[in-house]
Amino acid sequence: MSRYNRPGNRYGAGNSVSKVDDTRSVWKPKAKINDGSLDSASGKSDSKIKHTDVDRRTDWKPKAEIDESSDSASFSQNDRSTVPGESSFDDSAFGVETFKQTLNELNEYNGFKKVKQYGDKSPEPTLNASDDDQRPKHHVFDICPKKSSSGFKLKPSLLAMNREKRNQIKQSTKGQNIEILGPGIVLLKGYISFDDQISIVKTCRDLGIGVGGFYQPGYNSGTKLHLQMMCLGKNWDPDTHTYTELRSSDNSKPPGIPEKFSDMVKKAIHDSNEFIRGNSGSLNEGKVVPSMSPDICIVNFYTKTGRLGLHQDKDESEKSLKKGLPVVSFSIGDSAEFLYGETRAIDEADKVTLESGDVLIFGGKSRLIYHGVSSIIPDTAPTSLMEASDMRPGRLNLTFRMY
Ligand SMILES: O=C(O)CCC(=O)C(=O)O
Ligand SMILES: [Fe+2]
């Protein structure tokens, strides 16, 4: 039974979240655009989402309702957080010993083993200059901990490569696999090529272990989010809900967005619009996704217990939100159950599985949808990707926006 359906969690019993509320015209869609249903999909009404009525600072606030004694399995709207001090490692399902071992492995990789093991009560050590081996000494979260320092492993086993080739052929004979999930919500299935997925992992890994790299964000209260995060372009501060030039926890400057990433984002928006126009003609000009050049990317890494509560992305400039400049999301690694809806009511939200290589775009009328990740589906990442990249089990997600 998945975490998502576990009785007693706040989803209540059963799979109610995947139901479509037919009374709400905006969400009625769900149908593929090429079945001629775009008109109904596009929403006869204006979205009910209001751009002005929500306090930008309160929506993601930590929750007094979090039960510190629980295994943090419950997921609620507003729950973008975890219990104080909780690690993003899976210490419940994994077992504490495995958890310690994993941490020790990570410490070892990072050059800390000589000085301190997890569980060792001795005082915090300092590193000597002689310990220097080029690797950063600040706390790092390495999404590819086994990667050798001599370079990225590019060749998966022959078996895995053949499997990947077969998948790619299947994909290309299927043709374009684009779905319109709502007005301004486009899902491009398997859009990111295998090679590009590897290259994204590699780039995020390298940026993630450097200055301004992955960290587990939290709030002033000490409550942490259930993921590792890194911002590119500008820093997003979960506590103040603002974008800043420097990250307040360590004064680091976020790395820039690699040009290749920006190009992929622009192409995904372009391809979505070509598809919309091609399938629904000029009548649907108003339904295309506004184009943009991203200057912010939030990179999240979820382990198998990672999740992200329902929220709106509404900390970008008013101008950007008003224009409906889209959020473009890349998924790599394990699949995720992604919830989205017009309101913050979880049981009214729709659910879609985002798989490795998928791109999801939400903009235009749906720019302010509530969305979140209710669970990661373990061991669903393509084996060949994991072999080629050495990415640790979990899911990498990149969301691009324009301030
Ligand atoms: O991981 C995802 O698919 C969503 C991430 C997200 O919504 C965010 O970072 O704001
Ligand atoms: Fe978001």
Tab-separated table of C-alpha atoms and ligand atoms in Angstrom:
chain	number	residue	atom	x	y	z
A	1	MET	CA	0.000	0.000	0.000
A	2	SER	CA	1.451	3.306	-0.867
A	3	ARG	CA	2.062	6.047	1.618
A	4	TYR	CA	-0.470	8.020	-0.294
A	5	ASN	CA	-3.284	5.600	0.345
A	6	ARG	CA	-2.294	4.572	3.805
A	7	PRO	CA	-5.402	4.527	5.994
A	8	GLY	CA	-5.331	7.162	8.627
A	9	ASN	CA	-3.250	9.597	6.747
A	10	ARG	CA	-4.775	12.891	5.977
A	11	TYR	CA	-5.873	11.901	2.543
A	12	GLY	CA	-8.527	9.838	4.221
A	13	ALA	CA	-9.455	6.493	2.851
A	14	GLY	CA	-9.084	5.553	-0.732
A	15	ASN	CA	-8.021	7.302	-3.868
A	16	SER	CA	-10.302	10.276	-3.758
A	17	VAL	CA	-7.611	12.661	-4.870
A	18	SER	CA	-7.500	11.268	-8.364
A	19	LYS	CA	-11.147	11.967	-8.991
A	20	VAL	CA	-12.021	14.805	-11.299
A	21	ASP	CA	-14.572	17.247	-10.063
A	22	ASP	CA	-16.777	17.605	-13.117
A	23	THR	CA	-18.597	20.549	-11.691
A	24	ARG	CA	-15.531	22.711	-12.007
A	25	SER	CA	-15.115	23.750	-15.577
A	26	VAL	CA	-11.467	24.624	-15.268
A	27	TRP	CA	-10.520	21.179	-14.147
A	28	LYS	CA	-12.971	19.239	-16.230
A	29	PRO	CA	-10.392	18.753	-19.010
A	30	LYS	CA	-7.885	15.983	-18.420
A	31	ALA	CA	-8.641	14.771	-21.924
A	32	LYS	CA	-5.922	14.677	-24.499
A	33	ILE	CA	-6.038	17.642	-26.787
A	34	ASN	CA	-6.069	15.544	-29.939
A	35	ASP	CA	-9.386	14.008	-29.087
A	36	GLY	CA	-10.917	17.347	-29.884
A	37	SER	CA	-11.712	18.219	-26.331
A	38	LEU	CA	-9.524	21.244	-25.975
A	39	ASP	CA	-12.465	23.569	-25.989
A	40	SER	CA	-13.942	22.004	-22.960
A	41	ALA	CA	-10.493	21.589	-21.564
A	42	SER	CA	-9.624	25.173	-21.901
A	43	GLY	CA	-12.191	26.310	-19.459
A	44	LYS	CA	-15.214	28.242	-20.458
A	45	SER	CA	-14.861	30.223	-17.340
A	46	ASP	CA	-11.989	32.241	-16.099
A	47	SER	CA	-9.950	30.435	-13.598
A	48	LYS	CA	-11.280	30.897	-10.114
A	49	ILE	CA	-7.776	31.350	-8.906
A	50	LYS	CA	-7.326	34.845	-7.600
A	51	HIS	CA	-3.987	36.446	-8.075
A	52	THR	CA	-4.329	38.928	-5.308
A	53	ASP	CA	-6.198	37.474	-2.439
A	54	VAL	CA	-3.576	35.358	-0.824
A	55	ASP	CA	-1.048	36.435	1.700
A	56	ARG	CA	2.207	35.593	-0.024
A	57	ARG	CA	3.976	34.950	3.214
A	58	THR	CA	1.612	32.672	5.034
A	59	ASP	CA	0.865	29.958	2.585
A	60	TRP	CA	3.915	27.795	3.099
A	61	LYS	CA	4.325	28.443	6.771
A	62	PRO	CA	5.306	25.532	8.974
A	63	LYS	CA	2.538	23.702	10.574
A	64	ALA	CA	1.828	23.485	14.229
A	65	GLU	CA	-0.182	20.441	13.273
A	66	ILE	CA	2.854	18.297	12.504
A	67	ASP	CA	2.991	15.367	14.838
A	68	GLU	CA	6.545	15.067	15.998
A	69	SER	CA	6.045	11.519	17.152
A	70	SER	CA	4.839	10.311	13.786
A	71	ASP	CA	7.038	8.995	11.057
A	72	SER	CA	6.091	12.088	9.119
A	73	ALA	CA	4.063	9.994	6.761
A	74	SER	CA	1.103	12.288	6.599
A	75	PHE	CA	0.837	14.847	3.905
A	76	SER	CA	-1.431	17.801	4.069
A	77	GLN	CA	-2.029	20.990	2.284
A	78	ASN	CA	0.482	23.481	3.564
A	79	ASP	CA	2.780	20.699	4.605
A	80	ARG	CA	5.961	21.567	2.805
A	81	SER	CA	7.840	20.688	5.918
A	82	THR	CA	9.185	17.969	8.118
A	83	VAL	CA	9.665	17.626	11.849
A	84	PRO	CA	12.469	19.585	13.472
A	85	GLY	CA	15.814	17.992	12.927
A	86	GLU	CA	14.468	15.253	10.707
A	87	SER	CA	16.778	14.182	7.984
A	88	SER	CA	15.610	13.710	4.459
A	89	PHE	CA	17.048	10.215	4.627
A	90	ASP	CA	14.463	7.568	5.122
A	91	ASP	CA	15.114	6.639	8.717
A	92	SER	CA	11.779	4.937	9.226
A	93	ALA	CA	11.522	2.501	6.359
A	94	PHE	CA	15.270	2.176	6.028
A	95	GLY	CA	16.076	1.387	9.625
A	96	VAL	CA	18.339	3.419	11.834
A	97	GLU	CA	21.373	1.253	11.164
A	98	THR	CA	21.064	1.684	7.432
A	99	PHE	CA	20.556	5.361	7.999
A	100	LYS	CA	23.755	5.594	10.058
A	101	GLN	CA	25.605	3.563	7.483
A	102	THR	CA	24.362	5.792	4.672
A	103	LEU	CA	25.450	8.883	6.552
A	104	ASN	CA	28.815	7.349	7.276
A	105	GLU	CA	29.235	6.484	3.619
A	106	LEU	CA	28.364	10.014	2.681
A	107	ASN	CA	30.779	11.399	5.273
A	108	GLU	CA	33.439	9.078	3.991
A	109	TYR	CA	32.941	10.245	0.470
A	110	ASN	CA	33.139	13.795	1.606
A	111	GLY	CA	36.371	13.175	3.393
A	112	PHE	CA	34.924	13.346	6.917
A	113	LYS	CA	35.251	9.703	7.934
A	114	LYS	CA	38.654	10.068	9.489
A	115	VAL	CA	37.342	12.686	11.810
A	116	LYS	CA	33.816	11.781	12.708
A	117	GLN	CA	31.279	9.007	12.299
A	118	TYR	CA	27.553	9.395	12.690
A	119	GLY	CA	26.646	8.371	16.220
A	120	ASP	CA	30.093	9.279	17.527
A	121	LYS	CA	29.553	11.482	20.558
A	122	SER	CA	33.033	12.996	20.514
A	123	PRO	CA	33.288	16.749	19.909
A	124	GLU	CA	32.830	18.060	16.400
A	125	PRO	CA	36.206	17.809	14.668
A	126	THR	CA	37.881	20.323	12.465
A	127	LEU	CA	39.649	19.406	9.282
A	128	ASN	CA	43.369	19.968	8.907
A	129	ALA	CA	44.917	21.544	5.890
A	130	SER	CA	46.506	18.155	5.216
A	131	ASP	CA	43.042	16.663	4.742
A	132	ASP	CA	42.579	18.843	1.743
A	133	ASP	CA	41.692	16.845	-1.352
A	134	GLN	CA	39.966	19.459	-3.488
A	135	ARG	CA	36.514	18.498	-2.311
A	136	PRO	CA	34.404	21.093	-0.522
A	137	LYS	CA	34.489	20.958	3.239
A	138	HIS	CA	31.120	22.586	3.885
A	139	HIS	CA	28.168	20.291	4.364
A	140	VAL	CA	27.283	18.849	1.007
A	141	PHE	CA	24.516	16.696	-0.288
A	142	ASP	CA	25.814	14.707	-3.205
A	143	ILE	CA	23.137	13.329	-5.494
A	144	CYS	CA	25.712	10.996	-7.063
A	145	PRO	CA	27.725	9.879	-4.042
A	146	LYS	CA	29.435	6.998	-5.806
A	147	LYS	CA	30.656	9.024	-8.718
A	148	SER	CA	34.391	8.678	-9.031
A	149	SER	CA	36.489	11.814	-8.878
A	150	SER	CA	38.027	10.901	-12.227
A	151	GLY	CA	34.890	11.790	-14.102
A	152	PHE	CA	31.323	10.880	-14.817
A	153	LYS	CA	30.513	7.306	-15.683
A	154	LEU	CA	29.011	7.445	-19.122
A	155	LYS	CA	28.684	3.822	-20.093
A	156	PRO	CA	25.926	1.759	-18.543
A	157	SER	CA	26.023	-1.985	-19.019
A	158	LEU	CA	25.314	-3.371	-22.478
A	159	LEU	CA	22.043	-4.794	-21.257
A	160	ALA	CA	20.898	-1.479	-19.884
A	161	MET	CA	21.936	0.322	-23.059
A	162	ASN	CA	19.946	-2.076	-25.211
A	163	ARG	CA	16.945	-1.658	-22.986
A	164	GLU	CA	17.263	2.107	-23.236
A	165	LYS	CA	17.548	1.927	-27.040
A	166	ARG	CA	14.374	-0.151	-27.204
A	167	ASN	CA	12.611	2.397	-25.032
A	168	GLN	CA	13.762	5.264	-27.203
A	169	ILE	CA	12.571	3.505	-30.348
A	170	LYS	CA	9.219	2.837	-28.692
A	171	GLN	CA	9.019	6.467	-27.728
A	172	SER	CA	9.843	7.766	-31.200
A	173	THR	CA	7.329	5.497	-32.914
A	174	LYS	CA	4.682	6.656	-30.503
A	175	GLY	CA	5.219	10.160	-31.817
A	176	GLN	CA	4.656	13.231	-29.771
A	177	ASN	CA	3.201	12.436	-26.438
A	178	ILE	CA	1.722	15.675	-25.219
A	179	GLU	CA	-1.320	16.061	-23.049
A	180	ILE	CA	-3.251	19.132	-22.067
A	181	LEU	CA	-4.281	18.715	-18.448
A	182	GLY	CA	-6.031	22.060	-18.175
A	183	PRO	CA	-5.903	25.581	-19.567
A	184	GLY	CA	-2.213	26.406	-19.680
A	185	ILE	CA	-1.219	23.039	-18.178
A	186	VAL	CA	0.750	20.886	-20.576
A	187	LEU	CA	2.423	17.567	-19.883
A	188	LEU	CA	5.157	16.488	-22.295
A	189	LYS	CA	5.699	12.788	-21.565
A	190	GLY	CA	9.215	11.419	-21.976
A	191	TYR	CA	10.310	14.725	-23.465
A	192	ILE	CA	13.848	14.886	-22.112
A	193	SER	CA	16.165	12.495	-23.944
A	194	PHE	CA	18.169	9.907	-22.056
A	195	ASP	CA	21.426	11.760	-22.777
A	196	ASP	CA	19.965	15.058	-21.624
A	197	GLN	CA	18.680	13.458	-18.436
A	198	ILE	CA	22.177	12.211	-17.686
A	199	SER	CA	23.659	15.576	-18.466
A	200	ILE	CA	21.128	17.346	-16.203
A	201	VAL	CA	21.947	14.977	-13.354
A	202	LYS	CA	25.662	15.542	-13.906
A	203	THR	CA	25.306	19.323	-13.956
A	204	CYS	CA	23.062	19.361	-10.878
A	205	ARG	CA	25.447	17.059	-9.090
A	206	ASP	CA	28.416	19.306	-9.795
A	207	LEU	CA	26.555	22.488	-8.869
A	208	GLY	CA	24.940	20.759	-5.905
A	209	ILE	CA	28.204	19.934	-4.128
A	210	GLY	CA	29.585	23.422	-4.655
A	211	VAL	CA	28.923	26.779	-3.064
A	212	GLY	CA	25.199	27.549	-2.995
A	213	GLY	CA	24.500	23.857	-3.616
A	214	PHE	CA	22.007	21.454	-2.077
A	215	TYR	CA	20.870	21.993	1.495
A	216	GLN	CA	17.844	20.994	3.480
A	217	PRO	CA	15.815	24.155	3.746
A	218	GLY	CA	13.756	24.980	6.765
A	219	TYR	CA	12.025	27.677	8.668
A	220	ASN	CA	13.174	29.791	11.585
A	221	SER	CA	11.159	27.492	13.827
A	222	GLY	CA	13.601	24.690	13.007
A	223	THR	CA	11.074	22.801	10.932
A	224	LYS	CA	12.601	21.355	7.802
A	225	LEU	CA	11.272	20.583	4.355
A	226	HIS	CA	11.200	16.972	3.189
A	227	LEU	CA	13.724	17.488	0.446
A	228	GLN	CA	17.106	18.864	-0.485
A	229	MET	CA	17.017	22.103	-2.424
A	230	MET	CA	19.324	24.269	-4.478
A	231	CYS	CA	18.397	27.515	-6.202
A	232	LEU	CA	19.877	28.709	-9.458
A	233	GLY	CA	19.748	32.316	-10.627
A	234	LYS	CA	18.129	33.728	-7.504
A	235	ASN	CA	17.730	32.314	-4.045
A	236	TRP	CA	14.239	31.487	-2.840
A	237	ASP	CA	13.849	31.792	0.909
A	238	PRO	CA	11.144	29.474	2.268
A	239	ASP	CA	10.886	31.456	5.482
A	240	THR	CA	10.256	34.887	4.032
A	241	HIS	CA	8.862	33.778	0.682
A	242	THR	CA	11.110	36.149	-1.114
A	243	TYR	CA	13.804	35.896	-3.723
A	244	THR	CA	17.195	37.214	-2.706
A	245	GLU	CA	20.598	37.474	-4.331
A	246	LEU	CA	22.297	35.556	-1.494
A	247	ARG	CA	21.176	32.603	0.617
A	248	SER	CA	20.746	33.883	4.154
A	249	SER	CA	21.874	30.669	5.898
A	250	ASP	CA	25.412	30.844	4.508
A	251	ASN	CA	25.557	33.987	2.386
A	252	SER	CA	26.250	31.906	-0.699
A	253	LYS	CA	25.413	33.177	-4.148
A	254	PRO	CA	23.253	30.802	-6.155
A	255	PRO	CA	24.936	29.382	-9.245
A	256	GLY	CA	23.638	30.666	-12.570
A	257	ILE	CA	21.203	28.718	-14.726
A	258	PRO	CA	23.185	26.789	-17.360
A	259	GLU	CA	22.336	28.025	-20.846
A	260	LYS	CA	21.518	24.521	-21.951
A	261	PHE	CA	18.768	24.325	-19.315
A	262	SER	CA	17.264	27.645	-20.455
A	263	ASP	CA	17.295	26.502	-24.066
A	264	MET	CA	15.476	23.308	-23.130
A	265	VAL	CA	12.835	25.286	-21.243
A	266	LYS	CA	12.205	27.631	-24.175
A	267	LYS	CA	11.993	24.696	-26.560
A	268	ALA	CA	9.502	22.876	-24.322
A	269	ILE	CA	7.248	25.957	-24.248
A	270	HIS	CA	7.603	26.362	-27.998
A	271	ASP	CA	6.767	22.703	-28.678
A	272	SER	CA	3.755	22.888	-26.386
A	273	ASN	CA	2.410	25.895	-28.254
A	274	GLU	CA	3.034	24.300	-31.647
A	275	PHE	CA	1.036	21.355	-30.419
A	276	ILE	CA	-1.800	23.488	-29.108
A	277	ARG	CA	-1.986	25.530	-32.312
A	278	GLY	CA	-1.645	22.450	-34.501
A	279	ASN	CA	-4.482	20.717	-32.752
A	280	SER	CA	-6.884	23.467	-32.090
A	281	GLY	CA	-6.206	26.191	-34.603
A	282	SER	CA	-6.144	29.931	-34.267
A	283	LEU	CA	-9.317	29.920	-32.170
A	284	ASN	CA	-7.204	28.735	-29.354
A	285	GLU	CA	-4.562	31.394	-29.577
A	286	GLY	CA	-5.521	32.491	-26.065
A	287	LYS	CA	-4.725	29.063	-24.769
A	288	VAL	CA	-1.064	28.980	-25.631
A	289	VAL	CA	1.495	29.173	-22.882
A	290	PRO	CA	3.267	32.539	-22.629
A	291	SER	CA	6.936	32.233	-23.490
A	292	MET	CA	9.624	33.248	-21.049
A	293	SER	CA	13.311	33.226	-20.414
A	294	PRO	CA	13.879	31.698	-16.972
A	295	ASP	CA	15.982	33.528	-14.420
A	296	ILE	CA	15.152	31.261	-11.479
A	297	CYS	CA	15.375	27.507	-11.144
A	298	ILE	CA	14.568	25.638	-7.955
A	299	VAL	CA	16.165	22.223	-7.944
A	300	ASN	CA	14.676	19.713	-5.527
A	301	PHE	CA	15.973	16.283	-4.691
A	302	TYR	CA	13.536	13.887	-3.016
A	303	THR	CA	14.578	10.645	-1.399
A	304	LYS	CA	11.918	7.939	-1.336
A	305	THR	CA	10.219	9.570	1.653
A	306	GLY	CA	10.395	13.042	0.157
A	307	ARG	CA	7.289	15.061	-0.481
A	308	LEU	CA	6.079	18.595	-0.904
A	309	GLY	CA	2.784	19.944	0.409
A	310	LEU	CA	0.179	21.632	-1.741
A	311	HIS	CA	1.187	25.205	-2.423
A	312	GLN	CA	1.118	27.922	-5.036
A	313	ASP	CA	4.246	29.297	-6.668
A	314	LYS	CA	3.455	32.942	-6.175
A	315	ASP	CA	6.619	34.614	-5.013
A	316	GLU	CA	7.616	35.782	-8.465
A	317	SER	CA	6.938	39.399	-9.492
A	318	GLU	CA	3.375	40.578	-9.851
A	319	LYS	CA	4.056	41.305	-13.488
A	320	SER	CA	5.232	37.779	-14.119
A	321	LEU	CA	2.237	36.267	-12.330
A	322	LYS	CA	-0.198	38.580	-14.067
A	323	LYS	CA	1.175	37.604	-17.457
A	324	GLY	CA	0.898	33.957	-16.469
A	325	LEU	CA	4.544	33.299	-17.302
A	326	PRO	CA	4.757	29.566	-16.788
A	327	VAL	CA	6.487	27.322	-14.321
A	328	VAL	CA	8.325	24.642	-16.290
A	329	SER	CA	9.137	21.489	-14.378
A	330	PHE	CA	11.607	18.741	-15.334
A	331	SER	CA	11.367	15.358	-13.625
A	332	ILE	CA	14.272	12.909	-13.500
A	333	GLY	CA	14.691	9.634	-11.618
A	334	ASP	CA	11.935	8.021	-9.569
A	335	SER	CA	8.342	8.796	-10.472
A	336	ALA	CA	6.286	11.122	-8.321
A	337	GLU	CA	2.596	11.381	-7.555
A	338	PHE	CA	1.923	15.000	-8.403
A	339	LEU	CA	-1.236	16.679	-7.166
A	340	TYR	CA	-2.700	19.789	-8.698
A	341	GLY	CA	-5.930	21.645	-8.286
A	342	GLU	CA	-7.677	24.905	-8.262
A	343	THR	CA	-8.051	25.061	-4.511
A	344	ARG	CA	-6.026	23.911	-1.575
A	345	ALA	CA	-8.453	21.066	-0.875
A	346	ILE	CA	-6.457	17.889	-1.257
A	347	ASP	CA	-9.438	15.664	-1.880
A	348	GLU	CA	-10.442	17.818	-4.838
A	349	ALA	CA	-7.015	17.776	-6.409
A	350	ASP	CA	-6.201	15.833	-9.531
A	351	LYS	CA	-3.272	13.475	-9.594
A	352	VAL	CA	-0.791	12.666	-12.308
A	353	THR	CA	2.322	10.507	-12.202
A	354	LEU	CA	5.412	12.352	-13.302
A	355	GLU	CA	8.067	10.024	-14.679
A	356	SER	CA	11.695	10.439	-15.569
A	357	GLY	CA	12.005	12.653	-18.634
A	358	ASP	CA	8.591	14.298	-18.259
A	359	VAL	CA	8.156	18.040	-18.532
A	360	LEU	CA	5.145	19.697	-16.943
A	361	ILE	CA	4.241	23.276	-17.746
A	362	PHE	CA	1.682	25.379	-15.938
A	363	GLY	CA	1.099	28.951	-16.936
A	364	GLY	CA	-1.539	31.300	-18.280
A	365	LYS	CA	-4.800	30.882	-16.420
A	366	SER	CA	-3.349	28.052	-14.380
A	367	ARG	CA	-0.215	29.803	-13.240
A	368	LEU	CA	-1.401	29.844	-9.651
A	369	ILE	CA	-2.700	26.314	-9.316
A	370	TYR	CA	-2.100	24.559	-6.050
A	371	HIS	CA	0.307	21.710	-6.538
A	372	GLY	CA	2.530	19.361	-4.593
A	373	VAL	CA	4.193	15.978	-4.474
A	374	SER	CA	2.323	13.487	-2.316
A	375	SER	CA	4.830	10.665	-2.716
A	376	ILE	CA	7.818	9.340	-4.546
A	377	ILE	CA	7.372	5.884	-6.032
A	378	PRO	CA	10.558	4.046	-5.074
A	379	ASP	CA	12.649	2.153	-7.616
A	380	THR	CA	10.811	3.490	-10.634
A	381	ALA	CA	13.725	5.380	-12.171
A	382	PRO	CA	15.053	3.836	-15.398
A	383	THR	CA	17.829	1.436	-14.419
A	384	SER	CA	19.964	2.625	-17.284
A	385	LEU	CA	19.763	6.206	-16.034
A	386	MET	CA	20.766	5.175	-12.542
A	387	GLU	CA	23.635	3.090	-13.897
A	388	ALA	CA	24.893	5.767	-16.214
A	389	SER	CA	24.641	8.626	-13.769
A	390	ASP	CA	25.181	6.972	-10.396
A	391	MET	CA	22.370	9.121	-9.088
A	392	ARG	CA	21.279	8.069	-5.607
A	393	PRO	CA	17.772	6.592	-5.430
A	394	GLY	CA	15.208	9.338	-5.556
A	395	ARG	CA	13.868	12.068	-7.749
A	396	LEU	CA	15.401	15.209	-9.130
A	397	ASN	CA	13.030	18.015	-10.050
A	398	LEU	CA	13.837	21.354	-11.595
A	399	THR	CA	11.246	24.123	-11.747
A	400	PHE	CA	12.068	27.127	-13.888
A	401	ARG	CA	10.364	30.487	-13.556
A	402	MET	CA	10.889	34.073	-14.582
A	403	TYR	CA	10.853	36.644	-11.848
B	1	LIG	O1	8.775	18.412	-7.457
B	1	LIG	C1	7.854	18.866	-8.111
B	1	LIG	O2	7.340	18.249	-9.046
B	1	LIG	C2	7.266	20.214	-7.747
B	1	LIG	C3	8.239	21.184	-7.159
B	1	LIG	C4	7.593	22.469	-6.786
B	1	LIG	O3	6.417	22.627	-6.867
B	1	LIG	C5	8.392	23.589	-6.312
B	1	LIG	O4	9.619	23.461	-6.130
B	1	LIG	O5	7.824	24.675	-6.109
B	2	FE	FE	5.827	24.695	-6.680
